[in-house]
XYZ file of C-alpha atoms in Angstrom:
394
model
C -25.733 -5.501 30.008
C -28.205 -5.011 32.572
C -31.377 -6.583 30.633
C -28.831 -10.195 30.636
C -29.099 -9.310 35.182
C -31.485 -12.840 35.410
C -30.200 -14.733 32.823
C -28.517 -18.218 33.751
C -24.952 -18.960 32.237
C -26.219 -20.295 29.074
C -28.335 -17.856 28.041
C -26.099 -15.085 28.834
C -23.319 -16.643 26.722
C -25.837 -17.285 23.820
C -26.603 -13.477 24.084
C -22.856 -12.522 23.964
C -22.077 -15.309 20.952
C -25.213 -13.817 19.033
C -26.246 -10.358 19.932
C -23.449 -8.549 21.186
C -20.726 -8.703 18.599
C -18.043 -9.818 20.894
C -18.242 -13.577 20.032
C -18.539 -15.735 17.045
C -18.476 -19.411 16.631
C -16.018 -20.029 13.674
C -16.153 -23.910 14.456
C -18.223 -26.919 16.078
C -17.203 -26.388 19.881
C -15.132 -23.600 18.862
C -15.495 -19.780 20.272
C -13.416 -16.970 20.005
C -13.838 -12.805 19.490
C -14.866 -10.862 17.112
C -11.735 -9.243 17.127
C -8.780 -9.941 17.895
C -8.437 -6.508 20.038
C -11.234 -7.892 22.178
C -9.179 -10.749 23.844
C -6.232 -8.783 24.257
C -7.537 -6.064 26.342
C -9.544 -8.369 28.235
C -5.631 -10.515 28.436
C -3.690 -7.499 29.346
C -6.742 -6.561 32.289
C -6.302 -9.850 33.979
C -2.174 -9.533 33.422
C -2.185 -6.395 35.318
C -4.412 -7.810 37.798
C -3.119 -10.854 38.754
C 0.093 -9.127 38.832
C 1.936 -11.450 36.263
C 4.194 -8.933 34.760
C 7.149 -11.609 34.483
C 4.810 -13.144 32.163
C 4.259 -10.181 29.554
C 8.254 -9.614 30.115
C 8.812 -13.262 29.146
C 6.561 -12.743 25.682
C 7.339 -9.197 24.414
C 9.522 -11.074 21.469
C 6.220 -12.296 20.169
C 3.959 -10.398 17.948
C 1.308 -12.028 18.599
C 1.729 -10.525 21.885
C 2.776 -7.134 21.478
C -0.549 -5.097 21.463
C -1.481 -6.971 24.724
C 1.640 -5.360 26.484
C 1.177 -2.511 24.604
C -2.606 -2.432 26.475
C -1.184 -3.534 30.094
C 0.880 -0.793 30.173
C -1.612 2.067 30.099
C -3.296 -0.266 32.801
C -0.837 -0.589 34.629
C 0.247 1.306 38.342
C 3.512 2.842 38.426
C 5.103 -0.045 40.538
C 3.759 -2.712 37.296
C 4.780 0.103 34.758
C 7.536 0.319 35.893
C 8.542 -3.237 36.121
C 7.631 -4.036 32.879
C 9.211 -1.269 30.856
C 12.603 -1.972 32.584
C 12.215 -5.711 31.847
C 11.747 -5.485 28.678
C 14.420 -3.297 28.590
C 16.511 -5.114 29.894
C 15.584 -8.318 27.717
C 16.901 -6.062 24.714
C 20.200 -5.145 26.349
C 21.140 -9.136 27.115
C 19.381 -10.519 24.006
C 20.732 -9.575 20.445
C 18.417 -11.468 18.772
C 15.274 -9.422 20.059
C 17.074 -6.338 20.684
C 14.994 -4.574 18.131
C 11.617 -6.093 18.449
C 11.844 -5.154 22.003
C 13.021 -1.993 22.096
C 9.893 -0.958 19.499
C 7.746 -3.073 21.850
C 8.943 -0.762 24.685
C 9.009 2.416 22.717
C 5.146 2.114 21.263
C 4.055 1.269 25.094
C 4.657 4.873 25.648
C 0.970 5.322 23.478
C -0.785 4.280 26.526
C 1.121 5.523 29.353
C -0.202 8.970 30.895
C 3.158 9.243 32.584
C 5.940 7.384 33.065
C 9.309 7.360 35.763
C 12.145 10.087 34.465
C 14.711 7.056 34.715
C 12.406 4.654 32.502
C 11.657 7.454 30.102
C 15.379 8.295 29.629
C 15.970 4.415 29.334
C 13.228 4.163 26.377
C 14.508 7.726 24.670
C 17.717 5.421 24.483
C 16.537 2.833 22.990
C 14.796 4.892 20.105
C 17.862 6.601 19.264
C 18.819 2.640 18.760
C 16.203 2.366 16.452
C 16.953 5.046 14.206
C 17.245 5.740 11.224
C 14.414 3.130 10.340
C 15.794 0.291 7.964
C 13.461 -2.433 7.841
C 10.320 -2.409 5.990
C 8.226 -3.103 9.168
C 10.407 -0.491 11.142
C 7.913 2.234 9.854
C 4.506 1.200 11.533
C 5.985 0.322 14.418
C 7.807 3.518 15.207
C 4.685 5.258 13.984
C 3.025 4.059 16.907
C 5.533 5.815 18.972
C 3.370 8.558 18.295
C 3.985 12.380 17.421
C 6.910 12.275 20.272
C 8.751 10.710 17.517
C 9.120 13.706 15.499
C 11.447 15.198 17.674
C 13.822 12.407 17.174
C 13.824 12.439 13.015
C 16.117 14.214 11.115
C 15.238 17.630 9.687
C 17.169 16.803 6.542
C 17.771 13.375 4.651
C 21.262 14.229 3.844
C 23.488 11.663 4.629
C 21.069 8.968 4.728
C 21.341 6.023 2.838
C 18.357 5.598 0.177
C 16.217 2.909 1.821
C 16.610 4.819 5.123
C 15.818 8.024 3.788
C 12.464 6.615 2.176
C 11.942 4.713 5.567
C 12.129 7.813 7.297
C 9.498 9.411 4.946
C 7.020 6.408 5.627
C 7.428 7.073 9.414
C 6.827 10.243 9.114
C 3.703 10.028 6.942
C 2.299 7.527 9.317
C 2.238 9.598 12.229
C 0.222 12.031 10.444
C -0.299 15.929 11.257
C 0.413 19.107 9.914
C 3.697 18.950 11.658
C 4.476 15.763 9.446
C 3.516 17.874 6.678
C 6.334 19.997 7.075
C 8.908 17.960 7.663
C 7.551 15.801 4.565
C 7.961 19.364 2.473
C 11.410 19.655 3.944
C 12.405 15.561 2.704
C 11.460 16.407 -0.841
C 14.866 17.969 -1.687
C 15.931 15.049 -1.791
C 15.199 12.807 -5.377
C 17.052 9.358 -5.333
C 14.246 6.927 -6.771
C 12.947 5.479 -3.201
C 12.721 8.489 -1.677
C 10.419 10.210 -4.267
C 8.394 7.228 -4.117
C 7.739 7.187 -0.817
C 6.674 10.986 -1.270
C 4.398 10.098 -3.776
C 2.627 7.201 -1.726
C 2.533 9.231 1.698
C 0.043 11.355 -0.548
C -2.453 8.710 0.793
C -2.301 10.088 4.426
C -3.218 13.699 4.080
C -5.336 16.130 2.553
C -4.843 16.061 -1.328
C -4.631 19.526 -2.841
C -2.624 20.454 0.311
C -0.077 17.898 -0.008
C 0.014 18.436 -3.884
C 0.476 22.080 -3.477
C 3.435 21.918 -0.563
C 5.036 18.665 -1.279
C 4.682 16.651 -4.391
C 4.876 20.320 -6.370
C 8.600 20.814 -5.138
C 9.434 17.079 -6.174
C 10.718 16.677 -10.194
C 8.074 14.230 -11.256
C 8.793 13.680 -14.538
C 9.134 9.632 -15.255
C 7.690 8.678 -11.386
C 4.728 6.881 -11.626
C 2.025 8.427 -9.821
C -1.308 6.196 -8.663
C -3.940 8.678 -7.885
C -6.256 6.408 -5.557
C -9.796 9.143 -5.184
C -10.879 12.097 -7.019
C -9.893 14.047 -4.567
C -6.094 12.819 -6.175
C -6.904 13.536 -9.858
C -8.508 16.718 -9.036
C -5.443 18.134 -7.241
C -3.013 16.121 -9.871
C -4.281 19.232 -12.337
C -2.275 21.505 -9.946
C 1.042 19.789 -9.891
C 3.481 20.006 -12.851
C 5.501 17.607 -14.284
C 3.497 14.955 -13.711
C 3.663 12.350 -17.067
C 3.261 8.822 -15.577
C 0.040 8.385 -14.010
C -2.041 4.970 -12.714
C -5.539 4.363 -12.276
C -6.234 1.522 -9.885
C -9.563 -0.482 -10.443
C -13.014 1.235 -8.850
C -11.716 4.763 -9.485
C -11.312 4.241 -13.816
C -14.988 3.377 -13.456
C -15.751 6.895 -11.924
C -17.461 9.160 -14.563
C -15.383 11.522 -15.654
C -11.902 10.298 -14.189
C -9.790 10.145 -17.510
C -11.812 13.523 -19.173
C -9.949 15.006 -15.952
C -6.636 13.072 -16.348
C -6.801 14.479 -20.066
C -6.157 17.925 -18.416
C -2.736 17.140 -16.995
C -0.058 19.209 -19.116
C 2.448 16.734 -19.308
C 0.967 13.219 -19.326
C 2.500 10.621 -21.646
C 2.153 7.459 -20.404
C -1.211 6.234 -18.129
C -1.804 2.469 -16.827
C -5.726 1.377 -15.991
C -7.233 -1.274 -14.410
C -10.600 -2.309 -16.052
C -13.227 -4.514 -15.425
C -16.027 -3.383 -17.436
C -16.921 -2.786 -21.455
C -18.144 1.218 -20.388
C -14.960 1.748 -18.681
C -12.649 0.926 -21.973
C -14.915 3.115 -24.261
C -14.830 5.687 -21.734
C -11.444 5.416 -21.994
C -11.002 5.201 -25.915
C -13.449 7.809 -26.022
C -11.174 10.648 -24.447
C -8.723 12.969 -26.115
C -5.132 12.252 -25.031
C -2.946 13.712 -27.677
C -0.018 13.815 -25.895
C 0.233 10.053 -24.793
C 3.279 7.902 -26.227
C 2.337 5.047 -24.241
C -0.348 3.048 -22.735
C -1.369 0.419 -20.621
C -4.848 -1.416 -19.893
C -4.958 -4.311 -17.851
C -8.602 -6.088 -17.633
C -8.970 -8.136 -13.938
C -11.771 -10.119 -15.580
C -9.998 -11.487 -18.998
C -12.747 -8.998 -21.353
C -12.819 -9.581 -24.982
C -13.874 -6.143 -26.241
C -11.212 -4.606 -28.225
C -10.526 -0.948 -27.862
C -9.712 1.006 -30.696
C -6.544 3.078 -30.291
C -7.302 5.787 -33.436
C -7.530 8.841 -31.362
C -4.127 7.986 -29.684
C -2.270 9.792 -32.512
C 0.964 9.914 -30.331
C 0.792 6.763 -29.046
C 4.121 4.413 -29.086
C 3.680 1.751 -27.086
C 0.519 -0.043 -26.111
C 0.609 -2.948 -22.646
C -2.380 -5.236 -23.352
C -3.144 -7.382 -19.891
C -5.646 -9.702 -19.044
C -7.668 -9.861 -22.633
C -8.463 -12.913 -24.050
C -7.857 -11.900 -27.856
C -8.562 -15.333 -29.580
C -11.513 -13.913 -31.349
C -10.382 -10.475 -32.658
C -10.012 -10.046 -35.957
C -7.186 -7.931 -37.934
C -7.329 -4.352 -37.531
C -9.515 -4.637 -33.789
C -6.800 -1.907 -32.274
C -7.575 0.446 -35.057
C -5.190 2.531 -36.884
C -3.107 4.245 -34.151
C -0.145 5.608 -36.930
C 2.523 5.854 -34.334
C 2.266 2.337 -32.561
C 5.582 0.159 -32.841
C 5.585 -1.910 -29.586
C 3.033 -4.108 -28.810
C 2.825 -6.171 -25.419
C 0.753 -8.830 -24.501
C 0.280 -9.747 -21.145
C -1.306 -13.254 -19.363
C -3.641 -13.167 -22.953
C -5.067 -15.740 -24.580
C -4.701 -15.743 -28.324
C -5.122 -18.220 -30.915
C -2.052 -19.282 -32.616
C -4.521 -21.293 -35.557
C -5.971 -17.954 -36.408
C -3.933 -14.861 -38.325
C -2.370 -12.618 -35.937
C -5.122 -9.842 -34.995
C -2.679 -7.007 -34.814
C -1.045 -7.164 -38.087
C -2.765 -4.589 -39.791
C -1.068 -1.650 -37.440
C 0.312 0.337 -39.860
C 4.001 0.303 -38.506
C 4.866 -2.621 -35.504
C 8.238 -3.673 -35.200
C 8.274 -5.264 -31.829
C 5.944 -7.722 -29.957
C 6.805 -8.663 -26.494
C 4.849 -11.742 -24.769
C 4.357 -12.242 -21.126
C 2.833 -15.285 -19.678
C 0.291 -15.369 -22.720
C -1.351 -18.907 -23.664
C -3.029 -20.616 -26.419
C -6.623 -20.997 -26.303
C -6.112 -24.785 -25.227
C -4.401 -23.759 -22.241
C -0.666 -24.590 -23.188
C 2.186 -21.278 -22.954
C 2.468 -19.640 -26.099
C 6.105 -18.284 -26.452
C 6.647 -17.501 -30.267
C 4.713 -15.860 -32.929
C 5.618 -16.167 -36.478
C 5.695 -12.342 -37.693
C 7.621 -11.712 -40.612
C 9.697 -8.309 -40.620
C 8.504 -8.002 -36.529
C 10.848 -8.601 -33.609
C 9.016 -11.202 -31.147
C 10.119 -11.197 -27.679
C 9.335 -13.078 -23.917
C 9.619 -11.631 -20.861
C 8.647 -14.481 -18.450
């Protein structure tokens, strides 16, 4: 900041709080950084160089305080390295309570250290094997930052693992990332308890998506898993994979042109959940050829009142209605969708005055309601439906 060389203390602080993106007043006599990673490099510096390594020993059980040691020890010498990998070890091997916390605190300092002692690196290989299999649902990001020198610790197979440690172990494994992971991920998808599979299915998120659908979701049986495709990179590869028949559309991609004329081509679809905010959306939606759907479920984040007509869902079984307010359609707004016998309404407001705007579908038997209100505001928990089976799920 050489152009700040002549500037007197005030002026070069207003330059940092205003022009340099470092500072930010968030309060009357209040500064702090930008962000967070800021102040605790800068903390971590001035550890290291005051040589108060009893300090960051003293607060490795705090997260608030774990990227700063994290930092110090890639800035660390040898001697300080050295010192504070062992203390923290040796925090974990008197203290039961922290044990884990520290032991992940010592393990992910091994991101920033170029080297490190053969007797402190055979102390913190210990304490990963300690760590594993990953339980918790935090245990996954921070072993991830371990880095790829994880791998060599993590099973080849998942046999014998418990379900939540098996799907704990695929999370890891997708956050480290890399072809490697890729792999290994392929080699996990034997397996096809429920937690596992749908941590297969989310890890899609992390790599390439026609490779991952072609060498891992295609050996998993997907039929019944939901599936959220999250881009178009997703739906396009979906096409590839069989057996896919439960798919979900999260808000921002169903308003993509195109999206559900694409999801139309999957083989085996049968049931698909959107997110909607917009009138276009739901006739683009209405609008598509999906013979093969039995059920269906649209969920509007900003309570529409359009009605979509369900005619051209000639399969369709079951239809989820969230987030509508539905006190002024009249009977017959769904259309004539032949096969339709469950309705659900979800957090909509209806008006119990009026007749019941669904009672001309040719063959309902069931009606479940979910957090649905009157138009005054007050829960509405019954409907009187002759011949129809009315049900809450609260």
């Amino acid at each position: 900041m050489r152009h700040v060389a002549d500037l007197g203390g005030a002026a070069v602080l207003d330059q940092l709080r205003h022009r340099s993106g470092l500072l930010r007043d968030p309060a009357e006599d209040r500064i702090d950084f930008v962000h967070r990673t800021f102040q605790e490099y800068l903390a971590a510096a001035e550890a290291v160089d005051a040589d108060r390594v009893g300090d960051l020993v003293g607060r490795a059980h705090l997260d608030l305080w774990r990227e700063t040691i994290v930092l110090a020890a890639g800035h660390a010498g040898t001697r300080q390295r050295e010192e504070l990998l062992n203390g923290i070890l040796d925090r974990a091997d008197a203290e039961r309570k922290y044990a884990r916390k520290l032991r992940l605190v010592a393990a992910s300092c091994q991101e920033t250290c170029t080297s490190l002692p053969v007797r402190v690196a055979e102390r913190i290989d210990a304490a990963i094997d300690k760590l594993l299999p990953p339980r918790r649902s935090t245990d996954p990001a921070a072993l991830a930052a371990v880095g790829p020198g994880l791998l060599r610790k993590l099973p080849r197979s998942l046999a014998g693992l418990s379900e939540t440690a098996a799907a704990r172990t695929v999370e890891t494994v997708a956050l480290i990332g890399g072809e490697e992971t890729r792999e290994l991920l392929r080699a996990y998808a034997v397996r096809q308890d429920a937690k596992t599979v749908e941590a297969l299915v989310e890890a899609w998120s992390y790599f390439p998506a026609e490779d991952y659908a072609c060498e891992v979701l295609a050996v998993i049986r997907l039929e019944s898993v939901p599936v959220v495709v999250k881009h178009a990179g997703q739906v396009r590869a979906g096409r590839t994979v069989p057996g896919i028949t439960r798919v979900g559309i999260p808000l921002g991609l169903a308003e993509r042109e195109g999206v559900f004329r694409e999801i139309a081509t999957y083989p085996d679809l049968t049931f698909l959940s959107v997110q909607i905010r917009a009138d276009e959306t739901l006739r683009a939606l209405t609008r598509t050829p999906l013979p093969r759907l039995t059920m269906l479920s649209v969920h509007s984040t900003r309570r529409m009142t359009k009605a979509p007509d369900l005619s051209a869902f000639t399969a369709l079984e079951a239809f989820v209605l969230g987030g509508f307010d539905v006190s002024g359609w009249h009977d017959g707004a769904l259309g004539t969708p032949a096969e339709l016998w469950h309705l659900m309404l979800s957090d909509c407001t209806l008006d119990a005055t009026a007749p019941f705007p669904f009672s001309a579908l040719p063959s309902p038997t069931h009606v479940t309601l979910e957090r649905c209100r009157r138009t005054d505001g007050s829960p509405l928990t019954d409907l009187a439906l002759p011949g129809v089976v009315v049900m809450r799920w609260d």
